[in-house]
Amino acid sequence: MFENAIYQDLIDKINKIRSYGINRMLTIPQIAILGDQSSGKSSVLEAITKLTFPRNIETCTRFATQVNLRRSEQTEMSAHIEGEPEFNECHKILDTTSDIHIIISEAKDILCSSVQISKKVLEITISGPTLSPLTIIDLPGYINTTIDGQDKGIVKTIRAINKLYIKDSRTIILAVVPANVDLNNIFVLGEAERYDPCNERTIPIVTKPDTVEPDLLPNLIHTLLNKRKSMKLGYLVMKNSGFKDINKSWDEARQREDDFFNASELWRQVPDTRKGRVSVEKFLGELLYTHIKKEFPFLRKEILELTTDYEKEIISMGPEVSSLAAARAKYFECILNLKSSLTALLEGNYSHEYISKHKPATKKQHSAVTRAGNSDGDDDNSDGDDDNSDGDDDNNRYILTTDKISELVLRYRGSELPGFISFTTFTQIYIETLTSWRTRTDEHISNMHLFYTLQTTKMDDAIENIFNDEGTPFTMNKYYYDNILKSRHQKAEQHCRKLLSKFQSKTAAGAAVPVKLEVSDVNYNEEHAIEDLQEMLLSYCKVARKRIVDVVLLQTIERHMFKQIKLYFDMLIAVDDDVISSRLLESPTQRARRQELHDKVSILKKSLRLL
């Protein structure tokens, strides 16, 4: 299957979008090889790639190394580190005989100049006619302690870097397991199981099988046959080339490996597809191809979704404003749009956009809004008639309570007889109500646009004059008297119903039997006087409140706001550049975020076109 161009094309696409940097935004299908330091990880890479990796403890992996094997007619090699143009140019085209030790040493000098373990990746690509397409990422080996001179934090750093790969659900974990160490003591298997609890994407590859004591070999074979610790993808096994074999060729090492596995009947129980470097390379290549093919549709979907999210964020930021000239242009454009819209609204010329945005509510909602809009509570169809009880209850919010009125009557009592309320007392009580109205008016005006602070003095003077004039109760409005008569009529009716309820309806024979009624005291007492006062106050407040609302609107909002709208725009036009910059010019953080989003969208779209 490796001769199929589609297979190579698929691997190349994943490697290409990884080179774009998409793996910093999304996870991509990949195989990562992990293990304890000196577990035989480097030997596995050598056997698969035919390259000789450093084994000295001082030069062991200090950064992730991505090895790309490509099937091609040309035999060549290259090395690449993102963000290192000089290194990349020097290692753009290399001969396959180039010393990999020198490349890794040069990469180490760059990546580990200020840190002992780097989060950057060295990418080595090898092409040749006999290679099986495969990409594998070699990660720093786990250590449990440090030697003199090493940073104590290196242990945590290695685990943190490796964790980024292990927890990725699209990463197949190739866990290097020395044959002479019990499975229960293998750290990498424990780490893998934390993020792959069902062992669905972890493949243990057993190394150093020649170090196992003969009496323990059956146990090892049992493990490799997936009968001791079950792994969905099974086990692999490979015989390492030791230090004594370091000068032997790859073909010689392969032959020694074949001879080892053929020397024992026990080893023949392990399927050929699961043992030896050639079989391991083929198995991993097929596994990666299948893995990528399965993840492709989901990867495309995630790229599309992420692109949409980033583009929405860019749109939400509005047009880019990176210079004072651009800020000034946008500012004056906003002023013109505002002036046009505001002028149209004041003249009642509503645009289609405005009408669509403020469509009428549903019937039920409209009813509720209508009731809220009629919160004046007068419910008068034309001139204040037909007040209902709900309306009166609503009006009670704007006048004093009976207890408060009783308190004020007592406070302002003069020489008048009990049951009489003087005009002075009525006026003082009304002024208490008027004070609360003044507070509401000031709150309403203060909620207007900041511009109107320029008109504050004029508006305050107008409001002061209005409420000063209202300080002396006066009205010629007949509805004041109508409201009083209506209220008294309603009370009389209630009193009559109460009296009628005291009659016996009929005797058992059907004849009406009159009963003696209790004589009510019709003399005004203090309680009745307060009730009458409350009636008069409510009736007067209905008339006065309507008048005050109209006068405030005409003499403040209409006179000093709407008719002086030109002052508003004059003030806006006079704003200096410092204010415009502070309000509209993008901050360095915003500019950086916008550029970051554009870069990410570019990478995502470029990757999507490739896929």
XYZ file of C-alpha atoms in Angstrom:
611
model
C 0.000 0.000 0.000
C 2.966 2.352 0.558
C 3.518 2.555 -3.197
C 0.115 4.240 -3.444
C 0.546 7.991 -4.041
C -2.645 8.689 -2.084
C -1.016 7.342 1.074
C 2.008 9.607 0.775
C -0.190 12.562 -0.176
C -2.261 12.124 2.978
C 0.799 12.057 5.249
C 2.276 15.062 3.439
C -0.897 17.098 3.939
C -0.839 16.575 7.687
C 2.853 17.465 7.843
C 2.229 20.553 5.723
C -0.589 21.942 7.867
C 1.537 21.193 10.933
C 4.290 23.319 9.387
C 1.738 26.148 9.017
C 1.328 26.071 12.793
C -2.224 24.752 12.904
C -1.243 22.395 15.727
C -1.113 25.491 17.979
C -4.873 25.901 17.437
C -6.130 22.376 16.823
C -4.898 18.880 17.531
C -3.834 16.839 14.527
C -3.375 13.073 14.027
C 0.165 12.023 14.969
C 2.322 9.334 16.612
C 4.546 10.324 19.531
C 7.214 8.072 21.016
C 7.724 8.352 24.771
C 9.691 6.509 27.387
C 12.041 6.792 30.306
C 15.516 8.052 29.537
C 17.725 5.091 28.493
C 14.675 2.890 27.886
C 15.784 2.225 24.307
C 13.789 5.052 22.716
C 16.685 6.251 20.560
C 17.301 2.688 19.333
C 13.673 2.424 18.227
C 13.992 5.652 16.241
C 17.234 4.448 14.665
C 15.658 1.167 13.651
C 12.664 2.910 12.060
C 14.460 5.858 10.414
C 17.891 4.316 9.720
C 19.442 7.396 11.388
C 21.846 7.310 14.326
C 20.517 9.418 17.195
C 22.613 10.594 20.176
C 22.672 8.168 23.097
C 25.042 9.905 25.468
C 23.171 10.959 28.608
C 24.451 14.526 28.198
C 23.148 14.802 24.627
C 19.888 12.926 24.958
C 16.701 14.501 23.672
C 16.321 18.048 25.029
C 13.440 18.920 22.703
C 10.820 17.203 20.587
C 12.118 15.885 17.268
C 9.640 15.260 14.463
C 10.934 12.744 11.944
C 9.142 12.647 8.582
C 9.814 9.674 6.318
C 8.777 10.207 2.687
C 8.787 7.826 -0.239
C 10.369 9.664 -3.163
C 12.615 8.944 -6.121
C 15.085 11.480 -4.758
C 17.191 10.624 -1.722
C 17.658 13.683 0.461
C 17.252 15.085 3.954
C 16.374 18.468 5.464
C 16.039 20.014 8.916
C 13.755 22.825 10.042
C 13.003 24.803 13.217
C 10.116 27.252 13.165
C 11.284 30.832 13.609
C 14.970 30.068 12.901
C 15.596 31.219 9.283
C 19.400 30.904 9.407
C 19.293 27.320 10.638
C 16.599 26.446 8.093
C 18.528 27.892 5.197
C 21.689 25.976 6.153
C 19.783 22.694 6.453
C 17.349 23.138 3.578
C 18.865 20.336 1.461
C 21.187 17.797 3.044
C 22.719 14.534 1.981
C 21.341 11.492 3.792
C 24.876 10.720 4.854
C 24.968 13.974 6.869
C 25.831 13.449 10.501
C 22.543 13.628 12.434
C 24.568 14.242 15.606
C 25.841 17.547 14.201
C 22.308 18.647 13.196
C 20.912 17.838 16.632
C 23.872 19.507 18.338
C 23.345 22.701 16.311
C 19.632 22.587 17.091
C 20.447 22.133 20.776
C 22.671 25.215 20.742
C 19.765 27.243 19.349
C 16.858 25.767 21.286
C 18.587 25.219 24.622
C 20.759 28.324 24.777
C 18.746 29.696 27.710
C 16.791 26.623 28.836
C 17.697 23.000 29.430
C 14.511 21.674 27.823
C 12.878 23.494 24.893
C 9.235 23.468 23.866
C 10.162 24.042 20.215
C 10.356 21.196 17.692
C 13.198 20.124 15.422
C 11.723 18.736 12.215
C 13.840 16.299 10.170
C 12.516 15.120 6.814
C 14.086 12.142 5.038
C 13.102 11.116 1.494
C 14.032 7.975 -0.397
C 12.636 5.327 -2.778
C 12.548 2.549 -0.176
C 11.132 4.466 2.780
C 7.647 3.830 4.130
C 5.733 7.114 4.632
C 5.611 7.812 8.340
C 5.785 10.742 10.742
C 6.821 10.141 14.329
C 7.569 12.649 17.092
C 10.354 11.821 19.535
C 9.799 13.441 22.922
C 12.286 14.033 25.767
C 12.762 10.968 27.939
C 11.318 10.970 31.460
C 13.720 11.369 34.370
C 13.014 11.163 38.093
C 15.965 13.157 39.444
C 18.751 15.455 38.288
C 22.544 15.368 38.399
C 24.824 18.133 39.636
C 24.543 21.262 37.527
C 21.119 20.474 36.119
C 18.120 22.654 36.827
C 15.942 20.994 39.459
C 12.854 22.000 37.475
C 13.859 19.920 34.443
C 11.871 16.922 35.734
C 8.629 18.904 35.776
C 9.441 20.629 32.480
C 9.864 17.322 30.629
C 6.608 15.984 32.047
C 4.759 19.193 31.158
C 5.988 19.082 27.524
C 5.162 15.392 27.141
C 1.753 15.904 28.751
C 0.772 18.253 25.910
C 1.104 15.323 23.502
C -0.222 12.533 25.732
C -3.490 14.274 26.618
C -4.206 15.038 22.952
C -6.916 12.604 21.862
C -5.498 12.555 18.320
C -2.038 11.440 19.423
C -1.165 7.742 19.265
C 1.195 7.048 22.168
C 4.088 4.746 21.282
C 5.270 3.849 24.798
C 8.762 2.387 24.993
C 8.805 -0.444 27.567
C 12.089 -2.200 28.475
C 11.536 -5.963 28.577
C 13.524 -6.350 31.805
C 11.231 -3.991 33.794
C 7.863 -5.126 35.143
C 4.838 -3.403 33.560
C 3.712 -2.178 36.976
C 6.880 -0.097 37.252
C 6.801 1.559 33.829
C 6.224 5.296 34.401
C 5.235 6.085 30.799
C 2.406 3.530 30.888
C 1.009 5.153 34.024
C 1.170 8.584 32.447
C -0.489 7.336 29.265
C -3.259 5.641 31.217
C -4.122 8.931 32.970
C -5.228 10.427 29.643
C -6.054 7.186 27.809
C -7.820 5.197 30.557
C -9.251 2.611 28.144
C -5.860 2.034 26.439
C -7.371 2.786 23.041
C -4.498 4.812 21.583
C -1.477 3.511 23.503
C 0.887 0.970 21.911
C 3.649 -0.395 24.146
C 6.758 -1.219 22.136
C 8.954 -3.638 24.072
C 12.707 -3.078 23.792
C 15.791 -4.995 25.014
C 14.116 -8.444 24.746
C 17.563 -10.080 24.838
C 18.026 -8.942 28.455
C 15.160 -11.077 29.807
C 16.050 -14.097 31.908
C 14.975 -17.379 30.227
C 12.578 -18.294 33.041
C 10.807 -14.918 32.649
C 10.497 -15.141 28.861
C 7.097 -16.952 28.909
C 5.668 -14.081 30.934
C 6.987 -11.578 28.375
C 5.520 -13.578 25.465
C 2.198 -13.668 27.329
C 2.335 -9.863 27.585
C 3.136 -9.423 23.902
C 0.181 -11.633 23.006
C -2.012 -9.078 24.845
C -2.981 -11.544 27.584
C -1.620 -9.811 30.698
C -2.483 -6.149 30.200
C -4.967 -5.632 27.409
C -4.225 -2.871 24.888
C -6.643 -2.161 22.037
C -3.815 -1.704 19.511
C -1.758 -4.553 20.952
C 2.009 -4.712 21.533
C 5.121 -4.405 19.389
C 8.626 -5.716 20.090
C 12.028 -4.820 18.695
C 15.596 -5.861 19.509
C 17.835 -2.881 20.152
C 21.289 -2.297 18.844
C 23.503 -1.808 21.890
C 26.579 0.390 22.251
C 28.746 -2.489 21.084
C 26.741 -2.595 17.829
C 26.877 1.160 17.235
C 29.229 0.830 14.251
C 27.257 -1.935 12.576
C 25.122 -1.119 9.547
C 21.313 -1.055 9.635
C 21.153 -4.226 7.515
C 23.511 -6.042 9.874
C 21.404 -4.950 12.880
C 18.266 -6.174 11.112
C 19.833 -9.565 10.404
C 20.947 -9.963 14.032
C 17.388 -9.073 15.095
C 15.857 -11.664 12.746
C 18.268 -14.311 14.002
C 17.335 -13.522 17.591
C 13.569 -13.880 17.047
C 14.018 -17.077 15.005
C 16.240 -18.729 17.593
C 13.456 -19.568 20.038
C 10.155 -21.368 19.644
C 8.636 -19.000 22.186
C 9.360 -15.968 20.004
C 7.660 -17.640 17.061
C 4.375 -17.354 18.980
C 4.518 -13.580 18.432
C 3.099 -12.681 14.970
C 5.706 -11.523 12.471
C 3.689 -8.322 11.931
C 4.349 -7.398 15.563
C 8.104 -7.964 15.873
C 11.203 -6.604 14.208
C 12.058 -3.185 12.892
C 10.706 -3.709 9.374
C 7.342 -4.924 10.636
C 7.172 -2.169 13.256
C 7.823 0.519 10.676
C 5.161 -0.908 8.364
C 2.666 -1.351 11.203
C 3.108 2.242 12.399
C 2.838 3.601 8.861
C -0.436 1.780 8.245
C -1.734 2.785 11.653
C -0.958 6.461 11.062
C -2.616 6.371 7.630
C -5.773 4.797 9.061
C -5.753 7.233 11.971
C -5.409 10.293 9.718
C -8.090 9.040 7.323
C -10.518 8.551 10.232
C -9.842 12.000 11.718
C -9.880 13.952 8.442
C -13.644 14.802 8.346
C -13.616 15.885 11.996
C -10.482 17.952 11.452
C -12.065 19.780 8.505
C -15.187 20.477 10.564
C -13.150 21.881 13.459
C -11.149 24.094 11.088
C -14.377 25.500 9.613
C -15.885 26.140 13.062
C -12.742 27.779 14.399
C -12.426 29.951 11.278
C -16.019 31.121 11.755
C -15.405 31.916 15.429
C -12.278 33.947 14.678
C -13.960 35.838 11.828
C -16.903 36.701 14.087
C -14.498 38.073 16.674
C -12.774 40.170 13.994
C -16.150 41.560 12.867
C -17.123 42.315 16.472
C -13.977 44.445 16.790
C -15.231 46.704 13.995
C -13.126 48.305 11.242
C -9.449 48.644 12.043
C -8.468 52.052 13.454
C -4.685 52.072 13.720
C -3.839 55.749 13.050
C -5.077 59.162 14.159
C -6.195 59.950 10.610
C -8.295 56.768 10.507
C -9.715 57.520 13.960
C -10.630 61.055 12.911
C -12.290 59.823 9.711
C -14.306 57.237 11.611
C -15.265 59.809 14.240
C -16.674 62.304 11.754
C -18.415 59.536 9.842
C -20.151 58.551 13.084
C -21.145 62.181 13.716
C -22.717 62.495 10.255
C -24.585 59.210 10.670
C -25.786 60.238 14.108
C -26.930 63.644 12.902
C -28.793 62.134 9.975
C -30.476 59.489 12.133
C -31.329 61.848 14.990
C -32.747 64.496 12.675
C -34.897 61.888 10.956
C -36.162 60.530 14.283
C -37.054 63.983 15.588
C -38.987 64.662 12.403
C -40.697 61.274 12.578
C -39.003 59.893 9.446
C -38.223 56.358 10.595
C -36.052 54.130 8.415
C -37.005 50.570 7.449
C -34.143 49.323 9.600
C -35.495 51.193 12.641
C -39.041 49.928 12.039
C -37.826 46.336 11.652
C -35.789 46.568 14.813
C -38.758 47.899 16.805
C -41.507 45.637 15.513
C -44.672 45.500 17.645
C -44.667 42.864 20.341
C -47.058 39.925 20.367
C -50.628 40.616 21.392
C -49.986 39.517 24.963
C -46.774 41.505 25.225
C -48.400 44.530 23.591
C -51.168 44.439 26.163
C -48.650 44.425 28.982
C -46.673 47.257 27.389
C -49.866 49.264 26.901
C -50.781 48.875 30.558
C -47.275 49.932 31.554
C -47.476 52.913 29.210
C -50.726 54.017 30.825
C -49.179 54.037 34.271
C -50.393 57.578 34.846
C -53.370 55.712 36.170
C -55.942 58.241 35.055
C -57.492 55.908 32.515
C -59.429 58.867 31.279
C -60.577 58.231 27.744
C -60.463 61.863 26.822
C -60.505 64.271 29.708
C -59.997 62.325 32.876
C -63.373 60.599 33.128
C -64.117 56.992 33.925
C -61.241 56.452 36.348
C -61.232 52.839 37.433
C -60.043 51.502 40.734
C -56.840 50.131 39.210
C -55.988 53.602 38.023
C -56.555 55.041 41.481
C -54.320 52.405 43.029
C -51.622 53.328 40.534
C -51.989 57.028 41.352
C -51.517 56.305 45.029
C -47.854 55.720 44.242
C -47.480 59.457 43.626
C -49.173 60.815 46.773
C -48.636 60.443 50.495
C -50.083 57.633 52.575
C -52.936 58.165 55.036
C -50.554 57.802 57.978
C -48.200 60.395 56.523
C -51.095 62.798 55.910
C -52.316 62.333 59.507
C -48.818 63.129 60.731
C -48.640 66.314 58.633
C -52.160 67.453 59.654
C -51.101 67.204 63.264
C -47.838 69.033 62.522
C -49.492 71.977 60.722
C -52.674 72.262 62.864
C -53.670 75.841 63.689
C -56.663 77.364 65.470
C -59.235 75.728 63.171
C -61.969 73.578 64.660
C -61.665 69.769 64.662
C -62.734 68.399 61.326
C -61.579 71.492 59.411
C -58.415 71.556 57.271
C -56.942 74.948 56.404
C -55.642 75.871 52.944
C -52.212 76.366 54.492
C -52.222 72.800 55.775
C -53.352 71.498 52.364
C -50.575 73.503 50.707
C -47.870 72.165 53.043
C -49.001 68.582 52.503
C -49.063 69.109 48.722
C -45.531 70.566 48.830
C -44.341 67.318 50.465
C -45.727 65.438 47.447
C -44.257 68.001 45.077
C -40.796 67.438 46.560
C -40.860 63.752 45.573
C -41.944 64.746 42.070
C -39.028 67.168 41.847
C -36.640 64.337 42.735
C -38.124 62.138 39.982
C -37.818 64.971 37.473
C -34.167 65.598 38.333
C -33.399 61.868 37.988
C -35.056 61.766 34.574
C -33.156 64.799 33.286
C -29.852 63.505 34.686
C -30.198 60.377 32.557
C -29.961 62.451 29.371
C -26.857 62.480 27.168
C -23.626 63.945 28.523
C -23.942 66.813 26.035
C -26.799 68.292 27.953
C -24.525 69.131 30.841
C -23.828 72.240 28.708
C -27.493 73.141 29.178
C -27.645 72.119 32.818
C -27.876 75.649 34.240
C -30.697 76.686 31.927
C -32.608 73.491 32.529
C -32.140 73.656 36.295
C -33.424 77.245 36.292
C -36.462 76.233 34.238
C -37.276 73.307 36.531
C -36.779 75.505 39.594
C -39.247 78.058 38.240
C -41.801 75.376 37.337
C -41.809 73.841 40.791
C -41.775 77.230 42.489
C -44.933 78.159 40.577
C -46.481 74.827 41.514
C -45.783 75.513 45.184
C -49.146 77.286 45.517
C -52.020 74.952 44.577
C -54.163 76.456 41.840
C -56.378 75.114 39.076
C -59.375 76.120 37.016
C -59.585 72.641 35.529
C -63.117 71.291 35.985
C -61.803 67.753 36.186
C -60.442 68.527 39.634
C -63.981 69.026 40.874
C -65.320 66.157 38.783
C -62.790 63.823 40.391
C -63.824 64.928 43.884
C -67.530 64.445 43.139
C -66.870 61.086 41.552
C -64.852 59.914 44.551
C -67.534 61.069 47.005
C -70.241 59.426 44.928
C -68.364 56.124 45.047
C -67.968 56.376 48.821
C -71.680 57.136 49.253
C -72.554 54.060 47.225
C -70.262 51.908 49.340
C -71.858 53.291 52.507
C -75.387 52.538 51.219
C -74.434 48.966 50.335
C -73.058 48.499 53.817
C -76.346 49.719 55.364
C -78.505 47.580 53.052
C -76.558 44.479 54.019
C -77.876 44.935 57.580
C -81.536 44.413 56.533
C -83.122 41.036 56.843
C -84.303 40.091 53.405
C -87.514 38.300 54.203
C -89.302 36.251 56.856
C -90.046 32.593 56.443
C -93.595 33.567 55.315
C -92.183 35.842 52.646
C -93.133 39.147 54.267
C -90.496 41.799 54.623
C -89.725 42.675 58.218
C -88.134 46.091 58.772
C -85.333 46.340 61.288
C -84.132 49.355 63.180
C -80.933 50.820 61.733
C -78.150 52.216 63.825
C -77.933 55.954 63.553
C -74.584 57.003 62.071
C -72.750 60.009 63.427
C -72.628 62.439 60.513
C -70.504 65.012 62.290
C -67.112 65.392 60.791
C -64.416 64.061 63.000
C -60.696 64.093 62.496
C -60.683 60.783 60.597
C -63.304 61.962 58.118
C -61.431 65.204 57.606
C -58.241 63.309 56.717
C -60.168 61.098 54.297
C -61.625 64.177 52.612
C -58.193 65.752 52.502
C -56.773 62.657 50.856
C -59.575 62.758 48.264
C -58.865 66.388 47.456
C -55.121 65.779 47.351
C -55.507 62.829 44.987
C -57.870 64.762 42.712
C -55.600 67.787 42.628
C -52.453 65.690 42.071
C -54.023 64.070 39.001
C -54.523 67.476 37.419
C -51.229 68.970 38.629
C -49.100 65.994 37.561
C -50.331 66.126 33.996
C -49.668 69.844 33.871
C -46.156 69.500 35.332
C -45.222 66.722 32.913
C -46.248 68.844 29.913
C -44.559 71.993 31.179
C -41.288 70.190 32.061
C -41.194 68.555 28.632
C -41.851 71.844 26.840
C -39.659 74.178 28.885
C -36.671 71.874 29.479
C -36.376 68.913 27.124
C -38.033 70.520 24.108
C -36.644 74.052 24.601
C -33.117 73.298 25.806
C -32.468 69.885 24.216
C -34.310 69.164 20.999
C -34.378 72.768 19.754
C -30.688 73.202 20.629
C -29.511 70.017 18.928
C -27.103 72.058 16.802
C -25.079 72.824 19.938
C -24.633 69.108 20.431
C -23.016 68.605 17.056
C -20.961 71.790 17.393
C -19.551 70.365 20.587
C -18.808 66.999 18.940
C -17.033 68.639 16.024
C -14.898 70.695 18.421
C -13.533 67.605 20.205
C -9.728 67.538 20.079
C -7.518 64.755 18.719
C -6.550 63.480 22.167
C -10.174 62.662 22.968
C -10.695 61.021 19.573
C -7.552 58.920 20.011
C -8.495 57.806 23.507
C -11.968 56.744 22.372
C -11.379 55.272 18.905
C -7.702 54.475 18.366
C -6.983 50.800 18.989
C -4.703 49.993 21.898
C -1.525 47.949 21.306
C -3.296 44.967 22.888
C -6.257 45.296 20.509
C -3.986 45.657 17.484
C -1.993 42.602 18.527
C -5.175 40.578 19.015
C -6.548 41.664 15.633
C -3.294 40.692 13.902
C -3.250 37.382 15.771
C -6.797 36.619 14.613
C -5.980 37.502 10.995
C -2.883 35.272 11.111
C -4.871 32.385 12.548
C -7.645 32.746 9.971
C -5.015 32.794 7.221
C -3.438 29.553 8.528
C -6.843 27.878 8.908
C -7.984 28.814 5.410
C -4.664 27.760 3.907
C -4.949 24.417 5.715
C -8.544 23.974 4.617
C -7.623 24.490 0.971
C -4.942 21.831 1.307
C -7.294 19.340 2.932
